[in-house]
């Protein structure tokens, strides 16, 4: 077997780190170099909004401290930018000189979508450095403007609101989180946000920025309205970070195109994370072009909602849940509401590829890329666009196709719980769960594996429960037919084959799984009852 | 690695396992302490025994301690780790519920702003629920051993049930 022993990982995000650990699991001796242009070790990108408001310190969100890198033999090159890459020559040019490699993974993440304005008081949220900069600026801020109603923008807005700063949110579509939630569920959230002091400007764009002598005064929208605020935070979504690889010889569409093994068209060059355009099972983005008409009976007026909310037991538990309950109608006639709509969009056929800028997707892609770089042959099962959010105590999870006007939707709504399942025939293709998120993972799994679960879910709804007998999805276990372990392998690998042990060709040199599995097992020795609970 | 298995038809729904689980996850392993302990989450760990719709017997939702845990891949705060068994750190959890979204077995349960899951009683020889069950409905063994046992048991049950039935007909 050829020994590839120089691995280069561009990107110190979740995809890069998972890749490094999975290389190390199979190849103990290989040199692993991780290049990042940031000045921090691996940290949790989604948590930077907490650093931004000062709720957490930068050190708190570091997931792998620098001695962790040493322990696993990774060389971390901090603050080193990759300038140019020519993958055929097996060499990349960085600010710290040339780096040769045998196998490379490109996991350079994404860059925020820019707006055509610059200057003091305008910030993006993508890196820890951005967050620190905003934090230094916040003492001057009395009111903030957030531009963008996607997960990042809303997350930033929520962080500011919990820090006591009133927020004005400018959104270019007609609802918040339009890619993630449907009209109704986003309305619940909107009501919650408004009750907590946020103001929304929908269908608007930035036309002009009004400045004071120092800093901002406000933003003028394209409709001519003035939105006051002394900081502008832009969270309009992200684009894959492709600048360095445009002429590097890899095929690019929206992101870097990869095959089922996460390999690009250049041999030995892999891509993972926010830059990679990989297989997806279903994706909410693909149907965003279709117009969304509110379904009959789903127009939610705030007054009505409060009226219906009454004081359920749920509401009496506490202030937070109380607020949710008032945002949610409690109208029993709407409990079972099955919409039938005509199919005007073809669902994606399985080899559909797209960029998914999500943490778990990045982790899984990094894992697959790492194992394949070290000589394995693992197939990537395909991602599902999915998101989990929690604002003001209201939990919501959406997955798969959420705006599928083409599919049949089944609604469940009761006592502060809203669930919407989208079916294509017997198959579940998307779901939105608000209030009660139990068993979301089982649904995600059903979407991934295209399981025919419609009967189970509908019978659960008609017996007026949001929960469903998910054990019946695991019939095999109950019949005792399949070995649990084999079944678990199937499920967690996304695809039945090949399992890790099947493609472990240098088994002896691989350390035990328990030794190296996650950045966290570094902490194992420090584990005690106190830490855990 | 040994795992926890649940044998449904032995369960009488006494709830001893719930109580044991609660007690195990308080500082001095005392049931009454758990009522007053902060965070209350420990008390609510009982949620992991769910009542399913089709079966009136509570069914324990136990984690399978996956080889490549999807819950760990989803965790944005590094609260979930794997060291033989998959564990999650209460303090580090930020309540993003990515793990709830990713676990294909529904084994992670949201509780206010933290996620709770079975850790197979990391610090004990035998999990508390297994020790507590008076009916032996929860067992702790290797999976192939369990399969073997289960097959035998089912066969026995089947033959035992069928004999009286035949007699009655004749
Ligand atoms: C505020 C915020 C909140 C989020 N919340 C969620 C959430 O709740 N759920 C969710 O699923 N996802 C969320 N995401 C998205 C998630 O963080 C990303 O999908 C994930 O971090 C992508 O990981 P990655 O490894 O692909 O890229 P990144 O984490 O972006 O890592 C890119 C790495 O590449 C390095 N790099 C880039 N260019 C160069 C260069 N030229 N030279 C050298 N190094 C370079 C960078 O330094 C960095 O280390 C959020 C993102 C943000 C910004
Ligand atoms: S919580 Fe779920 S995904 Fe995580 S290890 Fe347990 S069974 Fe596997
Ligand atoms: S809820 Fe807690 S344990 Fe689960 S993924 Fe989020 S931080 Fe990790
Ligand atoms: S093994 Fe321990 S943590 Fe898991 S359910 Fe049983 S008692 Fe609870």
mmCIF file of C-alpha atoms in Angstrom, chain A residues 250-484:
data_model
loop_
_atom_site.group_PDB
_atom_site.id
_atom_site.type_symbol
_atom_site.label_atom_id
_atom_site.label_comp_id
_atom_site.label_asym_id
_atom_site.label_seq_id
_atom_site.Cartn_x
_atom_site.Cartn_y
_atom_site.Cartn_z
ATOM 1 C CA UNK A 250 -10.977 21.898 -9.283
ATOM 2 C CA UNK A 251 -14.475 21.905 -10.695
ATOM 3 C CA UNK A 252 -16.628 24.614 -9.222
ATOM 4 C CA UNK A 253 -20.330 25.233 -9.442
ATOM 5 C CA UNK A 254 -21.872 26.878 -6.387
ATOM 6 C CA UNK A 255 -19.140 25.350 -4.303
ATOM 7 C CA UNK A 256 -16.400 22.847 -4.970
ATOM 8 C CA UNK A 257 -18.009 19.819 -6.564
ATOM 9 C CA UNK A 258 -17.209 16.599 -4.765
ATOM 10 C CA UNK A 259 -18.138 13.003 -5.397
ATOM 11 C CA UNK A 260 -19.582 10.491 -2.946
ATOM 12 C CA UNK A 261 -16.179 10.118 -1.311
ATOM 13 C CA UNK A 262 -15.847 13.875 -0.802
ATOM 14 C CA UNK A 263 -13.042 13.920 -3.362
ATOM 15 C CA UNK A 264 -12.821 16.625 -6.017
ATOM 16 C CA UNK A 265 -11.885 15.975 -9.615
ATOM 17 C CA UNK A 266 -8.195 16.339 -8.651
ATOM 18 C CA UNK A 267 -6.998 13.117 -7.156
ATOM 19 C CA UNK A 268 -6.038 13.375 -3.535
ATOM 20 C CA UNK A 269 -7.776 16.714 -3.083
ATOM 21 C CA UNK A 270 -10.885 16.651 -0.968
ATOM 22 C CA UNK A 271 -13.337 19.297 0.109
ATOM 23 C CA UNK A 272 -15.687 19.451 3.074
ATOM 24 C CA UNK A 273 -17.840 21.845 5.022
ATOM 25 C CA UNK A 274 -19.245 25.129 3.835
ATOM 26 C CA UNK A 275 -17.154 25.137 0.633
ATOM 27 C CA UNK A 276 -18.189 21.737 -0.641
ATOM 28 C CA UNK A 277 -21.069 21.120 -2.952
ATOM 29 C CA UNK A 278 -21.993 17.582 -2.069
ATOM 30 C CA UNK A 279 -24.881 15.213 -2.321
ATOM 31 C CA UNK A 280 -28.084 16.288 -0.624
ATOM 32 C CA UNK A 281 -31.136 14.226 0.050
ATOM 33 C CA UNK A 282 -33.628 17.048 0.252
ATOM 34 C CA UNK A 283 -33.013 20.680 0.723
ATOM 35 C CA UNK A 284 -35.225 23.504 1.717
ATOM 36 C CA UNK A 285 -33.434 25.938 -0.539
ATOM 37 C CA UNK A 286 -34.365 24.260 -3.730
ATOM 38 C CA UNK A 287 -37.935 25.383 -3.537
ATOM 39 C CA UNK A 288 -37.485 28.892 -2.394
ATOM 40 C CA UNK A 289 -38.374 30.149 -5.848
ATOM 41 C CA UNK A 290 -41.956 29.004 -5.613
ATOM 42 C CA UNK A 291 -44.460 31.536 -4.408
ATOM 43 C CA UNK A 292 -45.810 30.902 -0.983
ATOM 44 C CA UNK A 293 -49.452 31.572 -0.436
ATOM 45 C CA UNK A 294 -50.781 31.346 3.047
ATOM 46 C CA UNK A 295 -52.954 28.309 3.406
ATOM 47 C CA UNK A 296 -56.577 28.679 4.338
ATOM 48 C CA UNK A 297 -57.088 29.027 8.039
ATOM 49 C CA UNK A 298 -53.513 29.778 8.775
ATOM 50 C CA UNK A 299 -53.686 33.531 8.952
ATOM 51 C CA UNK A 300 -52.791 34.244 12.495
ATOM 52 C CA UNK A 301 -53.858 37.456 14.056
ATOM 53 C CA UNK A 302 -52.151 38.384 17.237
ATOM 54 C CA UNK A 303 -55.330 39.299 19.033
ATOM 55 C CA UNK A 304 -56.950 36.036 18.143
ATOM 56 C CA UNK A 305 -53.927 34.197 19.282
ATOM 57 C CA UNK A 306 -53.956 35.817 22.654
ATOM 58 C CA UNK A 307 -57.615 35.151 22.943
ATOM 59 C CA UNK A 308 -57.207 31.507 22.160
ATOM 60 C CA UNK A 309 -54.122 31.208 24.270
ATOM 61 C CA UNK A 310 -56.101 31.460 27.446
ATOM 62 C CA UNK A 311 -54.287 30.001 30.372
ATOM 63 C CA UNK A 312 -53.391 26.475 29.651
ATOM 64 C CA UNK A 313 -51.457 24.482 32.208
ATOM 65 C CA UNK A 314 -48.432 24.875 30.038
ATOM 66 C CA UNK A 315 -48.706 28.609 30.224
ATOM 67 C CA UNK A 316 -48.758 28.646 33.988
ATOM 68 C CA UNK A 317 -45.334 27.116 34.265
ATOM 69 C CA UNK A 318 -43.525 30.342 33.862
ATOM 70 C CA UNK A 319 -43.145 33.578 32.094
ATOM 71 C CA UNK A 320 -41.332 32.246 29.102
ATOM 72 C CA UNK A 321 -43.754 29.505 28.336
ATOM 73 C CA UNK A 322 -46.526 31.921 29.010
ATOM 74 C CA UNK A 323 -45.340 34.116 26.239
ATOM 75 C CA UNK A 324 -45.191 31.194 23.904
ATOM 76 C CA UNK A 325 -48.664 30.145 24.732
ATOM 77 C CA UNK A 326 -50.037 33.543 23.933
ATOM 78 C CA UNK A 327 -48.297 33.467 20.627
ATOM 79 C CA UNK A 328 -49.844 30.161 19.791
ATOM 80 C CA UNK A 329 -53.509 29.715 19.018
ATOM 81 C CA UNK A 330 -55.302 27.004 20.841
ATOM 82 C CA UNK A 331 -58.076 26.283 18.475
ATOM 83 C CA UNK A 332 -59.108 22.693 18.535
ATOM 84 C CA UNK A 333 -60.810 22.865 15.186
ATOM 85 C CA UNK A 334 -57.417 23.310 13.632
ATOM 86 C CA UNK A 335 -55.986 20.299 15.265
ATOM 87 C CA UNK A 336 -56.067 18.158 12.202
ATOM 88 C CA UNK A 337 -55.658 20.158 9.115
ATOM 89 C CA UNK A 338 -54.626 18.338 6.011
ATOM 90 C CA UNK A 339 -53.853 20.453 3.010
ATOM 91 C CA UNK A 340 -53.784 19.064 -0.456
ATOM 92 C CA UNK A 341 -51.971 20.978 -3.069
ATOM 93 C CA UNK A 342 -51.008 20.185 -6.582
ATOM 94 C CA UNK A 343 -47.530 19.100 -7.335
ATOM 95 C CA UNK A 344 -45.831 21.798 -9.297
ATOM 96 C CA UNK A 345 -42.241 21.034 -8.443
ATOM 97 C CA UNK A 346 -40.315 17.882 -9.056
ATOM 98 C CA UNK A 347 -38.544 16.693 -5.977
ATOM 99 C CA UNK A 348 -34.828 16.469 -6.284
ATOM 100 C CA UNK A 349 -33.649 13.208 -7.649
ATOM 101 C CA UNK A 350 -31.057 11.691 -5.310
ATOM 102 C CA UNK A 351 -27.796 12.731 -6.995
ATOM 103 C CA UNK A 352 -28.724 16.370 -6.509
ATOM 104 C CA UNK A 353 -25.828 18.415 -5.173
ATOM 105 C CA UNK A 354 -25.844 21.579 -3.163
ATOM 106 C CA UNK A 355 -23.894 23.560 -0.621
ATOM 107 C CA UNK A 356 -25.225 23.225 2.911
ATOM 108 C CA UNK A 357 -23.676 25.668 5.355
ATOM 109 C CA UNK A 358 -24.397 23.755 8.497
ATOM 110 C CA UNK A 359 -22.354 22.522 11.411
ATOM 111 C CA UNK A 360 -23.429 18.851 11.516
ATOM 112 C CA UNK A 361 -23.112 18.577 7.753
ATOM 113 C CA UNK A 362 -19.588 20.005 7.950
ATOM 114 C CA UNK A 363 -18.694 17.563 10.694
ATOM 115 C CA UNK A 364 -19.949 14.584 8.778
ATOM 116 C CA UNK A 365 -18.324 15.630 5.537
ATOM 117 C CA UNK A 366 -15.059 16.209 7.340
ATOM 118 C CA UNK A 367 -15.320 12.778 8.883
ATOM 119 C CA UNK A 368 -15.916 11.074 5.553
ATOM 120 C CA UNK A 369 -13.154 13.056 3.833
ATOM 121 C CA UNK A 370 -10.688 12.242 6.609
ATOM 122 C CA UNK A 371 -11.356 8.539 6.525
ATOM 123 C CA UNK A 372 -11.067 8.428 2.756
ATOM 124 C CA UNK A 373 -7.882 10.468 2.771
ATOM 125 C CA UNK A 374 -6.314 7.942 5.072
ATOM 126 C CA UNK A 375 -7.116 5.117 2.717
ATOM 127 C CA UNK A 376 -10.725 4.251 3.472
ATOM 128 C CA UNK A 377 -13.653 4.080 1.110
ATOM 129 C CA UNK A 378 -16.571 5.564 2.983
ATOM 130 C CA UNK A 379 -19.543 6.851 1.064
ATOM 131 C CA UNK A 380 -21.225 10.073 2.076
ATOM 132 C CA UNK A 381 -24.908 9.418 2.516
ATOM 133 C CA UNK A 382 -26.034 12.890 1.562
ATOM 134 C CA UNK A 383 -26.983 15.816 3.729
ATOM 135 C CA UNK A 384 -30.371 17.095 4.744
ATOM 136 C CA UNK A 385 -30.802 20.783 5.335
ATOM 137 C CA UNK A 386 -31.848 21.017 8.966
ATOM 138 C CA UNK A 387 -31.790 23.635 11.634
ATOM 139 C CA UNK A 388 -32.463 23.825 15.308
ATOM 140 C CA UNK A 389 -33.275 27.106 16.967
ATOM 141 C CA UNK A 390 -34.300 28.168 20.414
ATOM 142 C CA UNK A 391 -35.388 31.726 21.124
ATOM 143 C CA UNK A 392 -37.020 32.954 24.328
ATOM 144 C CA UNK A 393 -37.589 29.378 25.381
ATOM 145 C CA UNK A 394 -39.415 28.438 22.206
ATOM 146 C CA UNK A 395 -37.730 25.487 20.591
ATOM 147 C CA UNK A 396 -38.068 24.857 16.902
ATOM 148 C CA UNK A 397 -36.509 22.436 14.483
ATOM 149 C CA UNK A 398 -36.949 22.348 10.772
ATOM 150 C CA UNK A 399 -35.597 19.811 8.368
ATOM 151 C CA UNK A 400 -35.702 18.856 4.729
ATOM 152 C CA UNK A 401 -38.104 20.695 2.487
ATOM 153 C CA UNK A 402 -39.935 23.288 4.492
ATOM 154 C CA UNK A 403 -41.497 25.463 1.864
ATOM 155 C CA UNK A 404 -42.535 22.625 -0.365
ATOM 156 C CA UNK A 405 -45.597 23.958 -2.044
ATOM 157 C CA UNK A 406 -45.510 20.881 -4.192
ATOM 158 C CA UNK A 407 -45.922 18.385 -1.422
ATOM 159 C CA UNK A 408 -48.785 17.396 0.760
ATOM 160 C CA UNK A 409 -48.694 19.030 4.148
ATOM 161 C CA UNK A 410 -50.168 17.618 7.321
ATOM 162 C CA UNK A 411 -50.505 20.017 10.207
ATOM 163 C CA UNK A 412 -50.806 19.425 13.878
ATOM 164 C CA UNK A 413 -51.494 22.275 16.196
ATOM 165 C CA UNK A 414 -52.431 22.128 19.815
ATOM 166 C CA UNK A 415 -51.467 23.584 23.181
ATOM 167 C CA UNK A 416 -48.463 25.493 22.020
ATOM 168 C CA UNK A 417 -47.220 22.699 19.820
ATOM 169 C CA UNK A 418 -47.058 23.087 16.085
ATOM 170 C CA UNK A 419 -45.923 20.378 13.741
ATOM 171 C CA UNK A 420 -46.005 20.332 10.003
ATOM 172 C CA UNK A 421 -45.020 17.302 8.036
ATOM 173 C CA UNK A 422 -44.519 17.325 4.306
ATOM 174 C CA UNK A 423 -45.030 14.114 2.431
ATOM 175 C CA UNK A 424 -44.255 12.949 -1.029
ATOM 176 C CA UNK A 425 -46.467 9.895 -1.269
ATOM 177 C CA UNK A 426 -45.588 7.715 1.701
ATOM 178 C CA UNK A 427 -42.238 9.395 2.148
ATOM 179 C CA UNK A 428 -41.540 12.162 4.585
ATOM 180 C CA UNK A 429 -39.587 14.926 2.861
ATOM 181 C CA UNK A 430 -39.687 17.723 5.376
ATOM 182 C CA UNK A 431 -40.873 18.697 8.806
ATOM 183 C CA UNK A 432 -41.203 21.731 11.012
ATOM 184 C CA UNK A 433 -41.530 21.154 14.734
ATOM 185 C CA UNK A 434 -42.276 24.014 17.070
ATOM 186 C CA UNK A 435 -42.756 23.731 20.802
ATOM 187 C CA UNK A 436 -42.272 20.002 21.031
ATOM 188 C CA UNK A 437 -39.085 18.813 19.399
ATOM 189 C CA UNK A 438 -38.953 15.324 20.819
ATOM 190 C CA UNK A 439 -37.875 12.651 18.380
ATOM 191 C CA UNK A 440 -36.791 15.167 15.775
ATOM 192 C CA UNK A 441 -33.799 12.980 15.064
ATOM 193 C CA UNK A 442 -35.997 10.047 14.186
ATOM 194 C CA UNK A 443 -37.799 12.190 11.644
ATOM 195 C CA UNK A 444 -34.539 13.455 10.202
ATOM 196 C CA UNK A 445 -33.446 9.896 9.856
ATOM 197 C CA UNK A 446 -36.701 8.988 8.148
ATOM 198 C CA UNK A 447 -36.131 11.780 5.646
ATOM 199 C CA UNK A 448 -32.579 10.694 5.002
ATOM 200 C CA UNK A 449 -33.482 7.107 4.419
ATOM 201 C CA UNK A 450 -36.739 7.843 2.577
ATOM 202 C CA UNK A 451 -38.690 5.652 4.971
ATOM 203 C CA UNK A 452 -42.428 5.270 4.374
ATOM 204 C CA UNK A 453 -43.589 6.748 7.652
ATOM 205 C CA UNK A 454 -46.727 8.545 6.627
ATOM 206 C CA UNK A 455 -49.072 6.019 8.193
ATOM 207 C CA UNK A 456 -47.350 6.173 11.554
ATOM 208 C CA UNK A 457 -47.268 9.951 11.697
ATOM 209 C CA UNK A 458 -50.824 10.393 10.551
ATOM 210 C CA UNK A 459 -52.228 7.915 13.022
ATOM 211 C CA UNK A 460 -50.349 9.737 15.763
ATOM 212 C CA UNK A 461 -51.871 13.009 14.682
ATOM 213 C CA UNK A 462 -55.357 11.621 14.476
ATOM 214 C CA UNK A 463 -55.031 10.324 18.007
ATOM 215 C CA UNK A 464 -54.222 13.937 18.882
ATOM 216 C CA UNK A 465 -50.665 13.472 19.962
ATOM 217 C CA UNK A 466 -47.588 15.155 18.726
ATOM 218 C CA UNK A 467 -45.457 12.206 19.699
ATOM 219 C CA UNK A 468 -45.434 9.143 17.545
ATOM 220 C CA UNK A 469 -44.583 5.518 18.194
ATOM 221 C CA UNK A 470 -41.102 5.771 16.861
ATOM 222 C CA UNK A 471 -40.323 2.317 18.078
ATOM 223 C CA UNK A 472 -42.256 1.022 15.134
ATOM 224 C CA UNK A 473 -39.555 2.465 12.955
ATOM 225 C CA UNK A 474 -37.274 0.111 14.723
ATOM 226 C CA UNK A 475 -39.375 -2.935 14.057
ATOM 227 C CA UNK A 476 -36.306 -4.963 13.428
ATOM 228 C CA UNK A 477 -35.178 -4.604 16.977
ATOM 229 C CA UNK A 478 -38.461 -5.741 18.381
ATOM 230 C CA UNK A 479 -38.630 -8.750 16.166
ATOM 231 C CA UNK A 480 -35.152 -9.556 17.305
ATOM 232 C CA UNK A 481 -34.236 -10.224 13.713
ATOM 233 C CA UNK A 482 -31.411 -7.821 13.128
ATOM 234 C CA UNK A 483 -28.590 -7.520 15.518
ATOM 235 C CA UNK A 484 -28.873 -4.210 17.264
#
